[in-house]
Amino acid sequence: SSCIGWTSWALPPVKCRVYTSGLVVEEGVQEVASSEHMRAPLHRTMAMDGEGMRPIHVKTPLLRREATWKGPGENGQGLGDVWLKMDAMQPSGSFKLRGVGRCVQMAKLRGAKSVVSSSGGNAGLAAAYAAREMGLPATVILPESTPEFVAEKLRRLGADVWRHGKDWNEADQKARTVVQDGGAAYIHPFHGVDTWEGHASLVEEILDELAIMGEPKPVVFVVAVGGGGLLMGVLRGLQKAGLEGQVQVIAAETTGADCMSQALKAGRPMPLASIDSIAKSLGAPAPSQEIFDAAYRAYQNGWLKSWTCEDKDAVRACLEFADEKKVLVEPACGAALAAVSALNSIVPGTRGPVVVEVCGGSAVDIAMLSSLARELDLQ
């Protein structure tokens, strides 16, 4: 059982584990911590239970969208429910806490005394949050283009913030140099087995939640793709669940930040010369070879579909989502949300439930989304 909330009233002893924003309340606990407590570091132990290491991420809601996805035409027949996995509600603001959080935990288990991350925002926020929870110092190296409000969020989490380079690639090179010089653990934003295993947890959560509600398993899973860590986690999660090849996976990107699409078309990773999209969180120059190999195998076998949209489509989807669910997400996440309206062309002839990973993103605020809407003539 799971819930997320800001509560402070007394509770009787419970026989379930209650997940709140960043805290785990065990059996017999009399009170759920208040938001003030939630801001304090937990310095989590490495205690193991039957499920393995206790995660830093929280179980997020799976919400049914009001409208089903429909067949072609103005009066198209409803073809299935659309479920939204609300990872925008993770304490760090995005799905990244699943994989990066596990990576930081494993780094401490292996003896790390500090961590270093490179990120345009979301992976860095996840690393800073996880490091604080584990009682480790964190350094996050941002590209110069990262908004200052993201840097300030990192500082509030206790991270040492550096700026270096015009894009993530240059910031990442600096992070690797810092790690070599100082002996800290390097936390990659999207690559590594620990990271992928953390991201795979969302598949298990979704299947568990659907089963509890008596709902059928999804036939389509939509994810936004940048460097491909989330996609890799989903592929591994479906494989572990015995659903490989039974679920169509849609890898959504924006034009100009579509390194996976370009790689799949070419049959090998093709580094982008530049990132020409406002969806900066998708702005990896290329997927790693290991991520590409897994994606390409699924692509060749016909159960991974690559789909790209324009920036305008992604921002429009963000605005519609904010109006519907009252939650802000980045244009990177908007690419996945926008794919729902194109399902008939992406997976023609398919019908059944669809899950969209609402990956979130902290590099957005009302002012930014409004500015993008004006710039793209959406207001």
Short mmCIF file of C-alpha atoms in Angstrom, two decimals:
data_model
loop_
_atom_site.label_atom_id
_atom_site.label_comp_id
_atom_site.label_asym_id
_atom_site.label_seq_id
_atom_site.Cartn_x
_atom_site.Cartn_y
_atom_site.Cartn_z
CA SER A 1 0.00 0.00 0.00
CA SER A 2 1.30 3.48 -0.69
CA CYS A 3 0.39 7.09 -0.23
CA ILE A 4 2.03 10.45 -0.67
CA GLY A 5 1.12 13.45 1.39
CA TRP A 6 1.98 16.15 3.87
CA THR A 7 0.40 14.90 7.07
CA SER A 8 1.12 15.37 10.75
CA TRP A 9 -1.74 13.73 12.63
CA ALA A 10 -1.25 10.75 14.93
CA LEU A 11 -1.91 7.30 13.51
CA PRO A 12 -2.50 3.97 15.20
CA PRO A 13 0.06 1.23 14.60
CA VAL A 14 -0.17 0.19 10.97
CA LYS A 15 0.47 -3.12 9.25
CA CYS A 16 1.76 -1.67 6.02
CA ARG A 17 4.65 0.44 4.88
CA VAL A 18 3.61 4.00 4.17
CA TYR A 19 5.63 5.93 1.62
CA THR A 20 5.73 9.70 1.93
CA SER A 21 7.89 12.28 0.20
CA GLY A 22 11.28 10.94 1.09
CA LEU A 23 10.39 8.94 4.20
CA VAL A 24 9.50 5.35 4.90
CA VAL A 25 7.33 4.75 7.95
CA GLU A 26 7.58 1.18 9.21
CA GLU A 27 5.13 -1.02 11.07
CA GLY A 28 4.08 0.30 14.46
CA VAL A 29 5.12 3.90 13.84
CA GLN A 30 2.68 6.24 15.57
CA GLU A 31 3.09 9.38 13.53
CA VAL A 32 3.78 10.30 9.91
CA ALA A 33 6.45 12.97 9.77
CA SER A 34 5.52 16.53 8.90
CA SER A 35 6.95 18.50 5.98
CA GLU A 36 9.46 20.07 8.36
CA HIS A 37 10.88 16.64 9.14
CA MET A 38 10.92 15.78 5.46
CA ARG A 39 13.48 18.49 4.83
CA ALA A 40 15.95 16.87 7.22
CA PRO A 41 18.50 14.35 5.93
CA LEU A 42 17.77 10.76 6.88
CA HIS A 43 21.31 9.33 6.72
CA ARG A 44 19.75 6.04 5.70
CA THR A 45 21.34 2.80 6.74
CA MET A 46 22.19 0.10 4.25
CA ALA A 47 19.85 -2.37 5.96
CA MET A 48 18.64 -5.10 3.66
CA ASP A 49 15.22 -6.71 3.68
CA GLY A 50 13.54 -9.39 1.60
CA GLU A 51 13.20 -6.98 -1.33
CA GLY A 52 16.80 -5.81 -1.22
CA MET A 53 18.05 -2.35 -0.36
CA ARG A 54 15.42 0.06 0.88
CA PRO A 55 15.01 2.64 -1.91
CA ILE A 56 15.32 6.40 -1.63
CA HIS A 57 12.63 7.01 -4.25
CA VAL A 58 8.94 6.84 -3.33
CA LYS A 59 6.09 4.94 -4.91
CA THR A 60 4.26 7.44 -7.09
CA PRO A 61 0.57 7.46 -8.07
CA LEU A 62 -0.74 5.76 -11.19
CA LEU A 63 -3.62 7.91 -12.40
CA ARG A 64 -6.20 7.09 -15.03
CA ARG A 65 -6.59 9.89 -17.56
CA GLU A 66 -10.14 11.11 -18.02
CA ALA A 67 -10.13 10.46 -21.76
CA THR A 68 -9.30 7.14 -23.42
CA TRP A 69 -7.12 7.02 -26.50
CA LYS A 70 -9.21 6.77 -29.61
CA GLY A 71 -9.19 5.39 -33.11
CA PRO A 72 -8.80 7.62 -36.18
CA GLY A 73 -11.40 10.19 -37.09
CA GLU A 74 -13.28 12.84 -35.17
CA ASN A 75 -15.61 10.26 -33.64
CA GLY A 76 -13.05 7.48 -33.30
CA GLN A 77 -13.84 4.55 -31.05
CA GLY A 78 -12.17 4.44 -27.62
CA LEU A 79 -9.33 1.93 -27.77
CA GLY A 80 -8.12 1.81 -24.17
CA ASP A 81 -7.41 3.62 -20.93
CA VAL A 82 -4.45 5.97 -20.60
CA TRP A 83 -2.58 5.63 -17.30
CA LEU A 84 -0.16 8.27 -16.04
CA LYS A 85 2.75 7.14 -13.85
CA MET A 86 3.36 10.32 -11.88
CA ASP A 87 7.11 10.32 -11.33
CA ALA A 88 6.97 14.10 -11.46
CA MET A 89 6.00 13.66 -7.78
CA GLN A 90 9.31 12.12 -6.75
CA PRO A 91 10.98 14.22 -4.01
CA SER A 92 13.68 15.40 -6.43
CA GLY A 93 11.07 16.27 -9.07
CA SER A 94 11.69 13.51 -11.61
CA PHE A 95 12.07 9.79 -12.28
CA LYS A 96 15.84 10.23 -12.00
CA LEU A 97 15.67 9.56 -8.27
CA ARG A 98 14.91 5.90 -8.98
CA GLY A 99 18.15 5.14 -10.77
CA VAL A 100 20.44 7.85 -9.45
CA GLY A 101 19.25 7.20 -5.91
CA ARG A 102 20.18 3.54 -6.19
CA CYS A 103 23.52 4.48 -7.73
CA VAL A 104 24.35 6.77 -4.78
CA GLN A 105 23.31 4.08 -2.30
CA MET A 106 25.55 1.53 -4.00
CA ALA A 107 28.41 4.04 -4.07
CA LYS A 108 28.19 4.44 -0.30
CA LEU A 109 27.94 0.68 0.15
CA ARG A 110 31.20 0.38 -1.80
CA GLY A 111 32.91 2.92 0.45
CA ALA A 112 32.45 6.27 -1.29
CA LYS A 113 32.88 9.32 0.94
CA SER A 114 31.39 11.80 -1.55
CA VAL A 115 29.74 11.89 -4.98
CA VAL A 116 30.13 13.97 -8.13
CA SER A 117 27.45 14.33 -10.80
CA SER A 118 27.13 16.22 -14.06
CA SER A 119 23.68 17.32 -15.09
CA GLY A 120 21.58 19.98 -16.71
CA GLY A 121 19.37 19.67 -13.66
CA ASN A 122 17.32 16.54 -13.00
CA ALA A 123 20.05 13.95 -12.50
CA GLY A 124 21.99 16.45 -10.43
CA LEU A 125 18.96 17.15 -8.23
CA ALA A 126 18.45 13.42 -7.78
CA ALA A 127 22.13 12.94 -6.89
CA ALA A 128 22.07 15.84 -4.43
CA TYR A 129 18.87 14.61 -2.77
CA ALA A 130 20.12 11.02 -2.55
CA ALA A 131 23.52 12.12 -1.23
CA ARG A 132 21.85 14.20 1.46
CA GLU A 133 19.70 11.23 2.45
CA MET A 134 22.80 9.03 2.65
CA GLY A 135 24.88 11.63 4.52
CA LEU A 136 27.37 12.13 1.68
CA PRO A 137 28.77 15.43 0.34
CA ALA A 138 27.77 16.07 -3.27
CA THR A 139 29.25 18.16 -6.06
CA VAL A 140 27.10 18.83 -9.12
CA ILE A 141 28.64 20.32 -12.25
CA LEU A 142 26.16 22.17 -14.44
CA PRO A 143 26.47 23.48 -17.99
CA GLU A 144 26.44 27.27 -18.21
CA SER A 145 22.99 27.12 -19.83
CA THR A 146 21.28 25.66 -16.73
CA PRO A 147 18.74 28.09 -15.20
CA GLU A 148 19.85 29.68 -11.93
CA PHE A 149 16.74 28.49 -10.10
CA VAL A 150 17.90 24.90 -10.68
CA ALA A 151 21.33 25.74 -9.25
CA GLU A 152 19.62 27.28 -6.22
CA LYS A 153 17.55 24.12 -5.69
CA LEU A 154 20.79 22.14 -5.66
CA ARG A 155 22.34 24.45 -3.09
CA ARG A 156 19.29 24.11 -0.86
CA LEU A 157 19.87 20.35 -0.94
CA GLY A 158 23.38 20.97 0.31
CA ALA A 159 25.26 20.36 -2.93
CA ASP A 160 28.38 22.22 -4.01
CA VAL A 161 27.43 23.65 -7.43
CA TRP A 162 29.94 24.31 -10.19
CA ARG A 163 29.31 25.59 -13.71
CA HIS A 164 31.40 24.44 -16.63
CA GLY A 165 30.98 24.27 -20.40
CA LYS A 166 28.28 25.15 -22.89
CA ASP A 167 26.49 21.77 -22.73
CA TRP A 168 26.18 18.58 -20.70
CA ASN A 169 29.02 16.86 -22.56
CA GLU A 170 31.54 19.48 -21.44
CA ALA A 171 30.17 19.51 -17.89
CA ASP A 172 30.46 15.73 -17.78
CA GLN A 173 34.08 15.79 -18.90
CA LYS A 174 34.80 18.17 -16.04
CA ALA A 175 33.00 15.89 -13.57
CA ARG A 176 35.15 12.93 -14.60
CA THR A 177 38.28 15.02 -14.07
CA VAL A 178 37.13 16.04 -10.58
CA VAL A 179 36.47 12.40 -9.68
CA GLN A 180 39.93 11.34 -10.86
CA ASP A 181 41.58 14.11 -8.87
CA GLY A 182 39.61 13.65 -5.65
CA GLY A 183 38.59 10.00 -5.42
CA ALA A 184 34.85 10.65 -5.16
CA ALA A 185 32.24 8.36 -6.72
CA TYR A 186 31.13 9.43 -10.18
CA ILE A 187 27.34 9.36 -10.69
CA HIS A 188 26.46 9.20 -14.39
CA PRO A 189 23.11 10.79 -15.31
CA PHE A 190 21.83 7.85 -17.35
CA HIS A 191 24.38 5.05 -17.78
CA GLY A 192 25.16 2.10 -15.52
CA VAL A 193 23.58 -1.12 -14.27
CA ASP A 194 22.72 0.32 -10.84
CA THR A 195 20.92 3.22 -12.52
CA TRP A 196 18.99 0.96 -14.90
CA GLU A 197 17.95 -1.38 -12.10
CA GLY A 198 16.61 1.61 -10.18
CA HIS A 199 14.58 2.79 -13.16
CA ALA A 200 13.26 -0.74 -13.75
CA SER A 201 11.40 -0.44 -10.43
CA LEU A 202 8.71 1.67 -12.07
CA VAL A 203 7.60 -1.27 -14.26
CA GLU A 204 7.11 -3.49 -11.22
CA GLU A 205 5.19 -0.70 -9.45
CA ILE A 206 2.89 -0.16 -12.42
CA LEU A 207 2.11 -3.85 -12.82
CA ASP A 208 1.47 -4.22 -9.08
CA GLU A 209 -0.86 -1.20 -9.00
CA LEU A 210 -2.84 -2.34 -12.04
CA ALA A 211 -3.19 -5.83 -10.55
CA ILE A 212 -4.44 -4.41 -7.23
CA MET A 213 -7.08 -2.41 -9.10
CA GLY A 214 -8.09 -5.42 -11.18
CA GLU A 215 -6.96 -3.71 -14.38
CA PRO A 216 -5.33 -5.46 -17.35
CA LYS A 217 -1.63 -5.13 -18.14
CA PRO A 218 -0.63 -2.36 -20.55
CA VAL A 219 -0.15 -3.02 -24.25
CA VAL A 220 1.81 0.21 -24.83
CA PHE A 221 4.41 1.97 -22.66
CA VAL A 222 5.45 5.53 -23.58
CA VAL A 223 8.73 7.02 -22.33
CA ALA A 224 10.70 10.15 -23.16
CA VAL A 225 14.26 9.44 -24.25
CA GLY A 226 17.36 11.54 -23.72
CA GLY A 227 20.46 9.49 -23.06
CA GLY A 228 18.30 6.39 -22.78
CA GLY A 229 18.68 5.44 -19.10
CA LEU A 230 14.92 5.47 -18.50
CA LEU A 231 14.30 3.49 -21.68
CA MET A 232 16.91 0.95 -20.62
CA GLY A 233 15.24 0.61 -17.23
CA VAL A 234 11.84 0.02 -18.83
CA LEU A 235 13.25 -2.60 -21.20
CA ARG A 236 14.91 -4.40 -18.30
CA GLY A 237 11.78 -4.10 -16.16
CA LEU A 238 9.59 -5.62 -18.86
CA GLN A 239 12.10 -8.41 -19.37
CA LYS A 240 12.12 -9.21 -15.64
CA ALA A 241 8.31 -9.26 -15.64
CA GLY A 242 8.23 -11.72 -18.54
CA LEU A 243 6.63 -9.12 -20.83
CA GLU A 244 9.45 -8.58 -23.31
CA GLY A 245 7.91 -8.38 -26.77
CA GLN A 246 4.37 -8.32 -25.38
CA VAL A 247 4.30 -4.57 -24.73
CA GLN A 248 4.96 -1.96 -27.41
CA VAL A 249 7.46 0.61 -26.10
CA ILE A 250 7.39 4.09 -27.63
CA ALA A 251 10.60 6.12 -27.34
CA ALA A 252 9.51 9.77 -27.62
CA GLU A 253 11.90 12.62 -28.44
CA THR A 254 11.80 16.15 -29.79
CA THR A 255 13.33 17.05 -33.13
CA GLY A 256 16.80 18.45 -32.49
CA ALA A 257 17.30 16.34 -29.36
CA ASP A 258 16.60 12.98 -31.00
CA CYS A 259 19.86 11.07 -30.59
CA MET A 260 18.08 7.71 -30.17
CA SER A 261 15.96 8.17 -33.27
CA GLN A 262 19.00 9.08 -35.33
CA ALA A 263 20.95 6.13 -33.95
CA LEU A 264 18.17 3.62 -34.65
CA LYS A 265 17.85 4.85 -38.22
CA ALA A 266 21.63 4.65 -38.78
CA GLY A 267 22.06 1.31 -37.03
CA ARG A 268 24.69 2.74 -34.68
CA PRO A 269 25.09 5.65 -32.23
CA MET A 270 25.36 8.89 -34.19
CA PRO A 271 26.42 11.84 -31.98
CA LEU A 272 24.34 14.94 -32.59
CA ALA A 273 26.37 17.94 -33.73
CA SER A 274 24.28 20.18 -31.47
CA ILE A 275 21.11 20.16 -29.39
CA ASP A 276 18.56 22.21 -31.32
CA SER A 277 15.51 21.79 -29.11
CA ILE A 278 14.09 23.55 -26.09
CA ALA A 279 13.80 20.11 -24.43
CA LYS A 280 17.28 20.41 -22.93
CA SER A 281 16.76 17.45 -20.61
CA LEU A 282 16.70 15.23 -23.72
CA GLY A 283 19.95 16.76 -24.85
CA ALA A 284 22.42 13.88 -24.69
CA PRO A 285 24.71 13.82 -27.74
CA ALA A 286 24.31 10.04 -28.18
CA PRO A 287 23.18 6.93 -26.32
CA SER A 288 25.92 4.70 -24.94
CA GLN A 289 26.72 1.59 -26.95
CA GLU A 290 25.13 -0.71 -24.36
CA ILE A 291 21.89 1.27 -24.25
CA PHE A 292 21.81 1.47 -28.03
CA ASP A 293 22.36 -2.29 -28.41
CA ALA A 294 19.38 -3.10 -26.16
CA ALA A 295 17.17 -0.53 -27.88
CA TYR A 296 18.21 -1.60 -31.37
CA ARG A 297 17.43 -5.25 -30.67
CA ALA A 298 13.91 -4.29 -29.52
CA TYR A 299 13.57 -1.95 -32.51
CA GLN A 300 14.54 -4.65 -35.00
CA ASN A 301 12.16 -7.10 -33.34
CA GLY A 302 9.32 -4.62 -33.81
CA TRP A 303 8.32 -3.87 -30.22
CA LEU A 304 10.22 -0.61 -29.81
CA LYS A 305 8.91 2.34 -31.82
CA SER A 306 10.79 5.60 -32.23
CA TRP A 307 8.69 8.77 -32.43
CA THR A 308 9.66 12.44 -32.58
CA CYS A 309 7.62 15.61 -32.27
CA GLU A 310 8.30 19.30 -32.64
CA ASP A 311 8.99 21.55 -29.65
CA LYS A 312 5.57 23.13 -30.14
CA ASP A 313 3.84 19.75 -29.72
CA ALA A 314 5.78 19.02 -26.52
CA VAL A 315 5.02 22.40 -24.96
CA ARG A 316 1.36 22.16 -25.94
CA ALA A 317 1.20 18.78 -24.18
CA CYS A 318 2.79 20.33 -21.08
CA LEU A 319 0.18 23.10 -21.03
CA GLU A 320 -2.70 20.65 -21.46
CA PHE A 321 -1.28 18.43 -18.72
CA ALA A 322 -0.90 21.41 -16.37
CA ASP A 323 -4.51 22.35 -17.03
CA GLU A 324 -5.74 18.78 -16.48
CA LYS A 325 -3.61 17.62 -13.53
CA LYS A 326 -2.32 20.94 -12.12
CA VAL A 327 1.27 19.68 -12.37
CA LEU A 328 4.16 21.32 -14.23
CA VAL A 329 6.50 19.15 -16.30
CA GLU A 330 9.35 19.94 -18.66
CA PRO A 331 9.04 19.87 -22.46
CA ALA A 332 11.16 16.69 -22.34
CA CYS A 333 8.26 15.03 -20.52
CA GLY A 334 5.86 16.76 -22.90
CA ALA A 335 7.28 14.65 -25.73
CA ALA A 336 5.92 11.49 -24.06
CA LEU A 337 2.58 13.13 -23.30
CA ALA A 338 2.28 14.34 -26.90
CA ALA A 339 2.75 10.80 -28.21
CA VAL A 340 -0.67 9.78 -26.88
CA SER A 341 -2.39 11.84 -29.56
CA ALA A 342 -0.36 10.05 -32.26
CA LEU A 343 -0.80 6.46 -31.07
CA ASN A 344 -2.90 5.46 -34.09
CA SER A 345 -0.03 6.25 -36.42
CA ILE A 346 2.71 4.89 -34.13
CA VAL A 347 1.06 1.55 -33.25
CA PRO A 348 -1.75 1.10 -35.80
CA GLY A 349 -4.19 -1.68 -35.08
CA THR A 350 -3.34 -1.80 -31.38
CA ARG A 351 -5.95 -1.53 -28.67
CA GLY A 352 -5.74 -1.75 -24.88
CA PRO A 353 -4.31 0.17 -21.91
CA VAL A 354 -1.47 2.63 -22.39
CA VAL A 355 0.95 3.76 -19.67
CA VAL A 356 2.76 7.08 -20.01
CA GLU A 357 5.77 7.63 -17.76
CA VAL A 358 5.31 11.23 -16.55
CA CYS A 359 9.01 11.63 -15.93
CA GLY A 360 8.61 15.17 -14.58
CA GLY A 361 11.51 17.57 -14.51
CA SER A 362 12.55 20.37 -12.19
CA ALA A 363 13.96 22.74 -14.80
CA VAL A 364 10.58 24.38 -15.36
CA ASP A 365 8.41 26.94 -13.66
CA ILE A 366 5.27 28.86 -14.54
CA ALA A 367 7.19 31.79 -15.99
CA MET A 368 9.29 29.56 -18.23
CA LEU A 369 6.34 27.55 -19.53
CA SER A 370 4.37 30.75 -20.20
CA SER A 371 7.34 32.24 -22.04
CA LEU A 372 7.70 29.14 -24.22
CA ALA A 373 3.97 29.20 -24.97
CA ARG A 374 4.22 32.82 -26.18
CA GLU A 375 7.37 32.10 -28.17
CA LEU A 376 5.67 29.19 -29.94
CA ASP A 377 2.37 31.03 -30.47
CA LEU A 378 0.43 28.76 -28.13
CA GLN A 379 -1.19 31.62 -26.20
#
